[in-house]
mmCIF file of C-alpha atoms in Angstrom:
data_model
loop_
_atom_site.group_PDB
_atom_site.id
_atom_site.type_symbol
_atom_site.label_atom_id
_atom_site.label_comp_id
_atom_site.label_asym_id
_atom_site.label_seq_id
_atom_site.Cartn_x
_atom_site.Cartn_y
_atom_site.Cartn_z
ATOM 1 C CA MET N 1 -37.671 18.034 3.450
ATOM 2 C CA PRO N 2 -34.489 20.154 3.449
ATOM 3 C CA ASP N 3 -32.337 20.295 0.336
ATOM 4 C CA MET N 4 -29.402 17.917 0.989
ATOM 5 C CA ARG N 5 -27.565 18.397 -2.288
ATOM 6 C CA PHE N 6 -24.903 20.589 -0.735
ATOM 7 C CA ALA N 7 -24.843 19.072 2.728
ATOM 8 C CA PRO N 8 -21.528 17.564 3.869
ATOM 9 C CA PRO N 9 -21.294 13.768 3.823
ATOM 10 C CA LYS N 10 -21.982 11.875 7.001
ATOM 11 C CA GLN N 11 -19.166 10.981 9.345
ATOM 12 C CA LEU N 12 -17.551 7.698 8.380
ATOM 13 C CA ARG N 13 -19.600 4.823 9.775
ATOM 14 C CA ILE N 14 -17.781 1.637 10.551
ATOM 15 C CA ALA N 15 -19.764 -1.555 10.180
ATOM 16 C CA ASP N 16 -19.999 -4.095 12.974
ATOM 17 C CA ARG N 17 -17.249 -6.734 12.665
ATOM 18 C CA THR N 18 -18.710 -9.180 15.197
ATOM 19 C CA ASP N 19 -20.208 -12.472 14.104
ATOM 20 C CA GLY N 20 -23.937 -13.021 14.013
ATOM 21 C CA LEU N 21 -26.900 -13.378 11.731
ATOM 22 C CA ASN N 22 -29.174 -10.528 12.722
ATOM 23 C CA PRO N 23 -30.130 -8.338 9.717
ATOM 24 C CA GLU N 24 -27.943 -5.352 10.645
ATOM 25 C CA ARG N 25 -24.794 -7.446 11.099
ATOM 26 C CA VAL N 26 -25.334 -9.391 7.883
ATOM 27 C CA ARG N 27 -25.879 -6.146 6.022
ATOM 28 C CA SER N 28 -22.678 -4.728 7.488
ATOM 29 C CA TYR N 29 -20.680 -7.749 6.352
ATOM 30 C CA ASN N 30 -22.245 -7.527 2.897
ATOM 31 C CA GLU N 31 -21.281 -3.863 2.707
ATOM 32 C CA ARG N 32 -17.684 -4.866 3.297
ATOM 33 C CA VAL N 33 -17.963 -7.506 0.585
ATOM 34 C CA VAL N 34 -19.137 -4.871 -1.905
ATOM 35 C CA LEU N 35 -16.438 -2.371 -0.899
ATOM 36 C CA SER N 36 -13.752 -5.069 -1.173
ATOM 37 C CA LEU N 37 -14.991 -5.986 -4.641
ATOM 38 C CA LEU N 38 -14.960 -2.367 -5.812
ATOM 39 C CA LEU N 39 -11.437 -1.835 -4.512
ATOM 40 C CA GLN N 40 -10.317 -4.577 -6.897
ATOM 41 C CA ASN N 41 -12.764 -3.858 -9.725
ATOM 42 C CA GLU N 42 -13.462 -0.166 -10.040
ATOM 43 C CA GLY N 43 -16.475 0.836 -12.073
ATOM 44 C CA ILE N 44 -18.548 -2.344 -12.308
ATOM 45 C CA SER N 45 -22.337 -2.347 -12.491
ATOM 46 C CA ARG N 46 -24.821 -3.462 -9.853
ATOM 47 C CA LEU N 47 -25.576 -6.472 -12.019
ATOM 48 C CA GLU N 48 -21.900 -7.465 -11.994
ATOM 49 C CA ILE N 49 -21.712 -6.897 -8.239
ATOM 50 C CA GLY N 50 -24.603 -9.295 -7.760
ATOM 51 C CA ALA N 51 -23.080 -11.895 -10.061
ATOM 52 C CA ARG N 52 -19.697 -11.827 -8.309
ATOM 53 C CA THR N 53 -20.970 -11.681 -4.726
ATOM 54 C CA LYS N 54 -24.009 -13.974 -5.169
ATOM 55 C CA LEU N 55 -26.141 -11.304 -3.482
ATOM 56 C CA SER N 56 -29.652 -10.694 -4.761
ATOM 57 C CA ALA N 57 -30.385 -7.673 -6.942
ATOM 58 C CA GLN N 58 -32.492 -6.190 -4.157
ATOM 59 C CA THR N 59 -29.727 -6.658 -1.593
ATOM 60 C CA VAL N 60 -27.147 -5.077 -3.899
ATOM 61 C CA SER N 61 -29.451 -2.138 -4.560
ATOM 62 C CA VAL N 62 -29.999 -1.538 -0.840
ATOM 63 C CA ILE N 63 -26.277 -1.794 -0.072
ATOM 64 C CA VAL N 64 -25.210 0.511 -2.900
ATOM 65 C CA ARG N 65 -27.790 3.140 -1.923
ATOM 66 C CA SER N 66 -26.684 2.937 1.703
ATOM 67 C CA LEU N 67 -22.988 3.278 0.898
ATOM 68 C CA GLU N 68 -23.705 6.063 -1.557
ATOM 69 C CA HIS N 69 -25.696 7.909 1.116
ATOM 70 C CA GLU N 70 -22.734 7.566 3.468
ATOM 71 C CA GLY N 71 -20.416 9.088 0.866
ATOM 72 C CA LEU N 72 -18.367 5.956 0.226
ATOM 73 C CA LEU N 73 -19.699 5.322 -3.290
ATOM 74 C CA SER N 74 -20.673 7.360 -6.336
ATOM 75 C CA HIS N 75 -21.940 6.596 -9.827
ATOM 76 C CA GLY N 76 -20.126 7.028 -13.113
ATOM 77 C CA GLU N 77 -21.599 8.098 -16.427
ATOM 78 C CA ALA N 78 -24.071 5.716 -18.035
ATOM 79 C CA LEU N 79 -22.503 3.414 -20.634
ATOM 80 C CA ARG N 80 -24.709 3.340 -23.725
ATOM 81 C CA GLY N 81 -24.577 1.463 -27.006
ATOM 82 C CA ARG N 82 -25.321 -1.970 -25.617
ATOM 83 C CA VAL N 83 -28.466 -4.045 -25.792
ATOM 84 C CA GLY N 84 -30.867 -3.106 -23.024
ATOM 85 C CA PRO N 85 -30.841 -0.107 -20.689
ATOM 86 C CA PRO N 86 -27.637 1.921 -20.123
ATOM 87 C CA THR N 87 -25.158 0.416 -17.669
ATOM 88 C CA ILE N 88 -24.249 2.711 -14.791
ATOM 89 C CA PRO N 89 -20.893 1.867 -13.162
ATOM 90 C CA VAL N 90 -20.593 1.995 -9.384
ATOM 91 C CA LEU N 91 -17.457 3.817 -8.226
ATOM 92 C CA LEU N 92 -15.625 4.306 -4.977
ATOM 93 C CA ASN N 93 -15.747 7.932 -3.873
ATOM 94 C CA PRO N 94 -12.128 9.104 -3.457
ATOM 95 C CA ASP N 95 -13.270 11.513 -0.741
ATOM 96 C CA GLY N 96 -15.292 8.818 1.012
ATOM 97 C CA ALA N 97 -12.460 7.842 3.333
ATOM 98 C CA PHE N 98 -8.924 8.954 4.128
ATOM 99 C CA SER N 99 -6.026 7.577 6.119
ATOM 100 C CA VAL N 100 -2.518 8.508 7.181
ATOM 101 C CA GLY N 101 0.389 6.193 6.423
ATOM 102 C CA ILE N 102 3.744 6.340 8.205
ATOM 103 C CA ASP N 103 6.857 4.486 7.064
ATOM 104 C CA LEU N 104 9.468 4.482 9.822
ATOM 105 C CA GLY N 105 12.649 3.891 7.848
ATOM 106 C CA ASP N 106 16.275 3.562 8.849
ATOM 107 C CA LEU N 107 17.301 7.068 7.786
ATOM 108 C CA ASP N 108 14.013 8.933 7.485
ATOM 109 C CA THR N 109 10.279 8.649 8.070
ATOM 110 C CA GLN N 110 7.748 9.117 5.273
ATOM 111 C CA VAL N 111 4.260 10.400 6.120
ATOM 112 C CA VAL N 112 1.430 10.421 3.581
ATOM 113 C CA LEU N 113 -2.278 11.151 3.519
ATOM 114 C CA ILE N 114 -4.152 8.974 1.030
ATOM 115 C CA ASP N 115 -7.737 8.922 -0.167
ATOM 116 C CA PHE N 116 -9.969 5.891 -0.676
ATOM 117 C CA LEU N 117 -8.342 5.182 -4.064
ATOM 118 C CA GLY N 118 -4.804 5.336 -2.697
ATOM 119 C CA VAL N 119 -3.987 8.712 -4.244
ATOM 120 C CA VAL N 120 -1.434 10.621 -2.173
ATOM 121 C CA ARG N 121 -2.935 13.940 -1.051
ATOM 122 C CA PHE N 122 -0.036 14.938 1.205
ATOM 123 C CA GLN N 123 3.551 13.763 1.611
ATOM 124 C CA ALA N 124 6.294 14.732 4.041
ATOM 125 C CA LYS N 125 9.703 13.315 4.905
ATOM 126 C CA VAL N 126 11.294 13.555 8.333
ATOM 127 C CA SER N 127 15.063 13.065 8.307
ATOM 128 C CA HIS N 128 16.439 11.221 11.326
ATOM 129 C CA ALA N 129 19.777 13.026 11.149
ATOM 130 C CA ASP N 130 20.740 14.789 14.383
ATOM 131 C CA LEU N 131 17.346 14.189 16.012
ATOM 132 C CA SER N 132 16.961 12.991 19.580
ATOM 133 C CA LYS N 133 14.196 10.590 20.570
ATOM 134 C CA ASP N 134 11.922 13.408 21.683
ATOM 135 C CA ALA N 135 12.712 15.563 18.652
ATOM 136 C CA LEU N 136 12.024 12.696 16.246
ATOM 137 C CA ARG N 137 8.753 11.845 17.960
ATOM 138 C CA GLU N 138 7.697 15.494 17.826
ATOM 139 C CA ALA N 139 8.659 15.792 14.149
ATOM 140 C CA ILE N 140 6.578 12.723 13.255
ATOM 141 C CA HIS N 141 3.616 14.075 15.221
ATOM 142 C CA ASP N 142 3.946 17.424 13.429
ATOM 143 C CA ALA N 143 3.992 15.692 10.032
ATOM 144 C CA VAL N 144 0.842 13.719 10.868
ATOM 145 C CA GLY N 145 -0.824 16.908 12.063
ATOM 146 C CA SER N 146 0.122 18.669 8.829
ATOM 147 C CA ALA N 147 -1.329 15.781 6.826
ATOM 148 C CA LEU N 148 -4.653 16.030 8.641
ATOM 149 C CA GLU N 149 -4.732 19.807 8.243
ATOM 150 C CA VAL N 150 -4.978 19.312 4.476
ATOM 151 C CA LEU N 151 -8.545 18.093 5.017
ATOM 152 C CA THR N 152 -11.614 20.204 5.630
ATOM 153 C CA PRO N 153 -13.343 19.744 9.008
ATOM 154 C CA ALA N 154 -16.006 17.587 7.331
ATOM 155 C CA ALA N 155 -13.402 15.435 5.564
ATOM 156 C CA ARG N 156 -11.423 15.129 8.799
ATOM 157 C CA THR N 157 -14.297 13.088 10.263
ATOM 158 C CA ARG N 158 -13.811 10.565 7.453
ATOM 159 C CA VAL N 159 -10.276 9.560 8.416
ATOM 160 C CA ALA N 160 -10.341 5.815 9.062
ATOM 161 C CA GLY N 161 -7.115 5.779 11.042
ATOM 162 C CA ILE N 162 -3.337 5.759 10.902
ATOM 163 C CA GLY N 163 -1.144 2.965 9.555
ATOM 164 C CA LEU N 164 2.400 2.470 10.805
ATOM 165 C CA ALA N 165 4.973 0.511 8.778
ATOM 166 C CA LEU N 166 7.851 -0.678 10.944
ATOM 167 C CA PRO N 167 11.267 -2.003 9.884
ATOM 168 C CA GLU N 168 11.590 -5.744 9.553
ATOM 169 C CA ASP N 169 11.138 -7.692 12.793
ATOM 170 C CA GLY N 170 10.941 -4.403 14.715
ATOM 171 C CA ARG N 171 14.713 -4.024 14.399
ATOM 172 C CA ALA N 172 16.342 -0.951 15.804
ATOM 173 C CA LEU N 173 16.967 1.879 13.403
ATOM 174 C CA SER N 174 20.424 1.667 11.904
ATOM 175 C CA ALA N 175 21.630 5.166 12.854
ATOM 176 C CA PRO N 176 23.158 4.841 16.344
ATOM 177 C CA HIS N 177 21.751 8.145 17.614
ATOM 178 C CA VAL N 178 18.185 7.303 16.598
ATOM 179 C CA PRO N 179 15.981 5.563 19.211
ATOM 180 C CA THR N 180 14.592 2.111 18.652
ATOM 181 C CA VAL N 181 11.040 1.520 17.517
ATOM 182 C CA GLU N 182 10.095 0.389 21.016
ATOM 183 C CA GLU N 183 11.567 3.523 22.592
ATOM 184 C CA LEU N 184 9.483 5.769 20.354
ATOM 185 C CA SER N 185 6.187 4.163 21.518
ATOM 186 C CA LEU N 186 4.561 5.609 18.428
ATOM 187 C CA GLN N 187 1.410 3.515 18.312
ATOM 188 C CA GLY N 188 0.051 4.503 21.709
ATOM 189 C CA GLU N 189 1.190 8.102 21.485
ATOM 190 C CA LEU N 190 -0.329 8.646 18.039
ATOM 191 C CA GLU N 191 -3.628 7.130 19.151
ATOM 192 C CA GLN N 192 -3.716 9.407 22.165
ATOM 193 C CA ALA N 193 -2.647 12.531 20.288
ATOM 194 C CA PHE N 194 -4.976 12.230 17.285
ATOM 195 C CA LYS N 195 -7.834 10.123 18.704
ATOM 196 C CA LEU N 196 -7.535 7.704 15.799
ATOM 197 C CA PRO N 197 -6.844 3.963 15.760
ATOM 198 C CA VAL N 198 -3.292 3.054 14.745
ATOM 199 C CA PHE N 199 -2.622 -0.187 12.866
ATOM 200 C CA VAL N 200 0.907 -1.641 12.718
ATOM 201 C CA GLN N 201 2.497 -3.885 10.093
ATOM 202 C CA ASN N 202 5.923 -4.810 8.744
ATOM 203 C CA ASP N 203 7.158 -2.263 6.200
ATOM 204 C CA ILE N 204 7.831 -4.659 3.304
ATOM 205 C CA THR N 205 4.481 -6.346 3.843
ATOM 206 C CA CYS N 206 2.967 -2.854 3.663
ATOM 207 C CA ALA N 207 4.655 -2.244 0.309
ATOM 208 C CA ALA N 208 3.200 -5.515 -0.982
ATOM 209 C CA GLY N 209 -0.182 -4.483 0.403
ATOM 210 C CA ALA N 210 -0.048 -1.168 -1.447
ATOM 211 C CA GLU N 211 0.205 -3.022 -4.748
ATOM 212 C CA MET N 212 -2.537 -5.457 -3.714
ATOM 213 C CA MET N 213 -5.040 -2.730 -2.841
ATOM 214 C CA PHE N 214 -4.121 0.100 -5.216
ATOM 215 C CA GLY N 215 -1.549 -1.112 -7.715
ATOM 216 C CA ALA N 216 -0.310 -3.825 -10.014
ATOM 217 C CA THR N 217 -1.693 -6.847 -8.140
ATOM 218 C CA LYS N 218 -5.280 -5.759 -7.469
ATOM 219 C CA THR N 219 -6.459 -8.685 -9.588
ATOM 220 C CA ILE N 220 -3.468 -11.031 -9.151
ATOM 221 C CA SER N 221 -4.135 -13.180 -6.100
ATOM 222 C CA ASP N 222 -0.914 -15.240 -6.256
ATOM 223 C CA HIS N 223 2.473 -13.667 -6.958
ATOM 224 C CA LEU N 224 6.016 -13.143 -5.756
ATOM 225 C CA PHE N 225 6.685 -9.589 -4.587
ATOM 226 C CA PHE N 226 10.124 -7.985 -4.475
ATOM 227 C CA PHE N 227 10.962 -4.619 -2.950
ATOM 228 C CA ILE N 228 14.294 -3.011 -3.778
ATOM 229 C CA GLY N 229 15.194 -0.428 -1.169
ATOM 230 C CA GLU N 230 18.360 -0.280 0.885
ATOM 231 C CA MET N 231 18.139 -4.084 0.805
ATOM 232 C CA LEU N 232 16.350 -6.451 -1.562
ATOM 233 C CA HIS N 233 13.325 -8.044 0.104
ATOM 234 C CA SER N 234 10.863 -10.709 -1.012
ATOM 235 C CA ARG N 235 7.321 -11.635 -0.025
ATOM 236 C CA LEU N 236 5.226 -14.503 -1.343
ATOM 237 C CA VAL N 237 1.535 -13.659 -1.761
ATOM 238 C CA LEU N 238 -0.958 -16.532 -1.916
ATOM 239 C CA ASN N 239 -4.691 -15.954 -2.288
ATOM 240 C CA ASN N 240 -4.199 -12.225 -1.613
ATOM 241 C CA HIS N 241 -2.388 -12.889 1.668
ATOM 242 C CA VAL N 242 1.297 -12.415 2.416
ATOM 243 C CA TYR N 243 2.593 -15.875 3.276
ATOM 244 C CA THR N 244 4.426 -16.316 6.580
ATOM 245 C CA GLY N 245 4.672 -20.100 6.642
ATOM 246 C CA ASN N 246 7.590 -22.497 6.854
ATOM 247 C CA TYR N 247 11.212 -21.462 6.541
ATOM 248 C CA SER N 248 11.602 -22.689 2.969
ATOM 249 C CA ILE N 249 9.253 -20.043 1.598
ATOM 250 C CA SER N 250 9.324 -17.435 4.362
ATOM 251 C CA PRO N 251 10.115 -13.730 3.774
ATOM 252 C CA ALA N 252 13.740 -13.075 2.866
ATOM 253 C CA SER N 253 16.161 -10.152 2.540
ATOM 254 C CA PHE N 254 19.325 -9.891 0.446
ATOM 255 C CA ASP N 255 22.255 -7.487 0.363
ATOM 256 C CA ALA N 256 21.573 -6.532 -3.244
ATOM 257 C CA GLY N 257 19.736 -3.249 -2.758
ATOM 258 C CA LEU N 258 20.760 0.382 -2.901
ATOM 259 C CA LEU N 259 23.341 0.041 -0.130
ATOM 260 C CA SER N 260 25.175 -2.418 -2.367
ATOM 261 C CA LEU N 261 25.031 0.057 -5.248
ATOM 262 C CA GLN N 262 26.374 2.833 -3.025
ATOM 263 C CA ARG N 263 29.347 0.674 -2.045
ATOM 264 C CA LYS N 264 30.121 -0.116 -5.682
ATOM 265 C CA VAL N 265 30.063 3.566 -6.614
ATOM 266 C CA ALA N 266 32.310 4.449 -3.670
ATOM 267 C CA ARG N 267 34.858 1.775 -4.625
ATOM 268 C CA VAL N 268 35.159 3.138 -8.160
ATOM 269 C CA ASP N 269 35.768 6.825 -7.496
ATOM 270 C CA GLY N 270 35.394 7.302 -3.747
ATOM 271 C CA SER N 271 32.289 9.429 -4.182
ATOM 272 C CA SER N 272 29.020 9.089 -2.309
ATOM 273 C CA PHE N 273 25.803 8.289 -4.145
ATOM 274 C CA ASP N 274 22.396 9.553 -3.051
ATOM 275 C CA PRO N 275 19.592 7.352 -4.475
ATOM 276 C CA GLU N 276 17.156 10.247 -4.056
ATOM 277 C CA ARG N 277 19.163 12.719 -6.089
ATOM 278 C CA GLY N 278 16.894 12.534 -9.144
ATOM 279 C CA ASP N 279 15.927 10.520 -12.184
ATOM 280 C CA ASP N 280 19.283 10.400 -13.955
ATOM 281 C CA TRP N 281 21.585 7.586 -12.866
ATOM 282 C CA ARG N 282 23.274 7.200 -16.247
ATOM 283 C CA ASP N 283 26.544 8.686 -15.056
ATOM 284 C CA LEU N 284 26.993 5.737 -12.675
ATOM 285 C CA GLY N 285 28.199 3.738 -15.673
ATOM 286 C CA ASP N 286 29.749 0.331 -14.987
ATOM 287 C CA SER N 287 28.884 0.477 -11.283
ATOM 288 C CA LEU N 288 25.182 0.583 -12.114
ATOM 289 C CA ASP N 289 25.531 -2.151 -14.739
ATOM 290 C CA ARG N 290 27.355 -4.511 -12.365
ATOM 291 C CA TRP N 291 24.899 -3.871 -9.556
ATOM 292 C CA ARG N 292 21.922 -4.386 -11.850
ATOM 293 C CA SER N 293 23.358 -7.693 -13.055
ATOM 294 C CA GLU N 294 23.915 -8.895 -9.481
ATOM 295 C CA CYS N 295 20.453 -7.732 -8.421
ATOM 296 C CA VAL N 296 18.771 -9.558 -11.296
ATOM 297 C CA GLY N 297 20.822 -12.648 -10.453
ATOM 298 C CA ILE N 298 19.485 -12.631 -6.885
ATOM 299 C CA LEU N 299 15.929 -12.085 -8.152
ATOM 300 C CA LYS N 300 16.292 -15.022 -10.539
ATOM 301 C CA GLN N 301 17.835 -17.285 -7.898
ATOM 302 C CA SER N 302 15.172 -16.424 -5.320
ATOM 303 C CA THR N 303 12.391 -17.073 -7.819
ATOM 304 C CA ARG N 304 13.789 -20.457 -8.802
ATOM 305 C CA SER N 305 14.250 -21.460 -5.165
ATOM 306 C CA LEU N 306 10.630 -20.667 -4.352
ATOM 307 C CA ALA N 307 9.441 -22.345 -7.553
ATOM 308 C CA GLN N 308 10.436 -25.667 -5.998
ATOM 309 C CA PHE N 309 7.521 -25.271 -3.593
ATOM 310 C CA VAL N 310 5.048 -22.937 -5.328
ATOM 311 C CA ASP N 311 3.941 -22.435 -8.921
ATOM 312 C CA ILE N 312 5.056 -18.842 -9.555
ATOM 313 C CA ARG N 313 3.530 -17.184 -12.593
ATOM 314 C CA SER N 314 3.666 -13.483 -11.665
ATOM 315 C CA ILE N 315 6.408 -11.329 -10.175
ATOM 316 C CA ILE N 316 6.057 -7.723 -9.049
ATOM 317 C CA VAL N 317 9.173 -5.602 -8.553
ATOM 318 C CA SER N 318 8.659 -2.426 -6.531
ATOM 319 C CA ALA N 319 11.742 -0.241 -6.414
ATOM 320 C CA ALA N 320 12.788 3.052 -4.855
ATOM 321 C CA MET N 321 14.601 4.244 -7.969
ATOM 322 C CA PRO N 322 14.029 5.962 -11.330
ATOM 323 C CA ASN N 323 11.552 4.265 -13.651
ATOM 324 C CA SER N 324 14.240 3.737 -16.292
ATOM 325 C CA VAL N 325 16.340 1.660 -13.886
ATOM 326 C CA SER N 326 13.459 -0.391 -12.478
ATOM 327 C CA GLU N 327 12.142 -1.045 -15.997
ATOM 328 C CA ALA N 328 15.593 -2.269 -17.055
ATOM 329 C CA ILE N 329 15.694 -4.637 -14.073
ATOM 330 C CA CYS N 330 12.226 -5.963 -14.904
ATOM 331 C CA GLY N 331 13.250 -6.441 -18.535
ATOM 332 C CA ASP N 332 16.421 -8.321 -17.580
ATOM 333 C CA LEU N 333 14.491 -10.552 -15.184
ATOM 334 C CA GLN N 334 11.772 -11.227 -17.750
ATOM 335 C CA ARG N 335 14.390 -12.424 -20.235
ATOM 336 C CA ALA N 336 16.028 -14.570 -17.565
ATOM 337 C CA ILE N 337 12.774 -16.340 -16.612
ATOM 338 C CA PRO N 338 10.520 -16.105 -19.681
ATOM 339 C CA GLY N 339 7.860 -18.419 -18.241
ATOM 340 C CA VAL N 340 6.926 -15.910 -15.536
ATOM 341 C CA ARG N 341 5.260 -12.540 -16.066
ATOM 342 C CA VAL N 342 7.388 -9.751 -14.557
ATOM 343 C CA THR N 343 5.748 -6.391 -13.827
ATOM 344 C CA GLY N 344 7.015 -3.228 -12.177
ATOM 345 C CA GLY N 345 5.190 -1.835 -9.180
ATOM 346 C CA ALA N 346 2.465 0.710 -9.916
ATOM 347 C CA VAL N 347 2.662 2.567 -6.590
ATOM 348 C CA LYS N 348 5.504 5.004 -7.220
ATOM 349 C CA ILE N 349 5.157 7.463 -4.326
ATOM 350 C CA ALA N 350 6.313 6.149 -0.934
ATOM 351 C CA PRO N 351 4.957 2.605 -1.435
ATOM 352 C CA LYS N 352 5.614 1.482 2.144
ATOM 353 C CA ALA N 353 3.836 4.532 3.563
ATOM 354 C CA VAL N 354 0.932 4.126 1.122
ATOM 355 C CA GLY N 355 0.695 0.484 2.142
ATOM 356 C CA ALA N 356 0.626 1.560 5.772
ATOM 357 C CA GLY N 357 -2.195 3.928 4.866
ATOM 358 C CA SER N 358 -4.168 1.007 3.470
ATOM 359 C CA LEU N 359 -4.204 -0.746 6.863
ATOM 360 C CA PRO N 360 -7.117 1.276 8.327
ATOM 361 C CA PHE N 361 -9.140 0.655 5.156
ATOM 362 C CA ILE N 362 -8.457 -3.075 5.327
ATOM 363 C CA ALA N 363 -9.311 -3.309 9.013
ATOM 364 C CA ARG N 364 -12.372 -1.087 9.032
ATOM 365 C CA LEU N 365 -13.962 -1.176 5.586
ATOM 366 C CA THR N 366 -13.151 -4.474 3.872
ATOM 367 C CA VAL N 367 -13.532 -8.198 4.383
ATOM 368 C CA GLN N 368 -10.583 -9.828 6.120
ATOM 369 C CA HIS N 369 -10.414 -13.569 5.548
#
């Protein structure tokens, strides 16, 4: 038998998603159950996997060996000092799968390459300024190509796909010279150019998904998610699903984001404010304080409105701003509604693009209820 220790991992195998009870299909579904569990609970033992999934020890052993052979799983160091044999944690292999995430924003497009743990391996930003439709499309294609070039040929075969985060309700991009989402036809063109499946989702829902798969809400199934970008957006997550139900608790957007802050700064001294200029916003003074107070007021009001219909116990605030500012907002909100746990988002780098990158993993490697 040849020595396989240094052989490259197998090309990513995608389990059968169709219904049925033949042994191969059941095993494929069970593999997805195990991968989904490990995405939320990194480093648990086979015994714990069996207890949480209700699968037999033999079934868990077969599944773990299979996924390990395919390069999706690895083992951690044995944990000693307990009664009985050492416990060996089962881990996701970061290099087991990759994906590309694209966030098509109003002013720029973010492109990232993430691994199976959500770590950003490549990041690029394409500014929309002075770009025609064809030039913008070409620039996005080039950025995706550059992301894939980071990978070795063997790792390239383990790319699960491309995720595309689109502005809310597919709205046209705000800059008048930039083509609409529909005009760009990105989904079909990316699939044709890179021979990879492209999955599309709303951008704010993607940001919420990034926290659910890789960040602060991996183990929080019910919560209220806020994203502070150019606007302030909310999403209600119930049982690990973004809720899109009746109007009373449907997704909402508020003019209390960074555009509002920019206007306040301009009114004070006529200067322009670039939110991406760096980590120090202290010189904004009263403008920042007033905006923060208004932003927290909207967060509080939105939470109380939703609390009439849903028992809200956890809030996640993801924000495209320095940690010091987002932490201050979370602190103010926590004091305003002490009965609810307020936490800042854990995905700091391009959360909407990272969330888009999670879409191929969700569709091809996990259980979708």
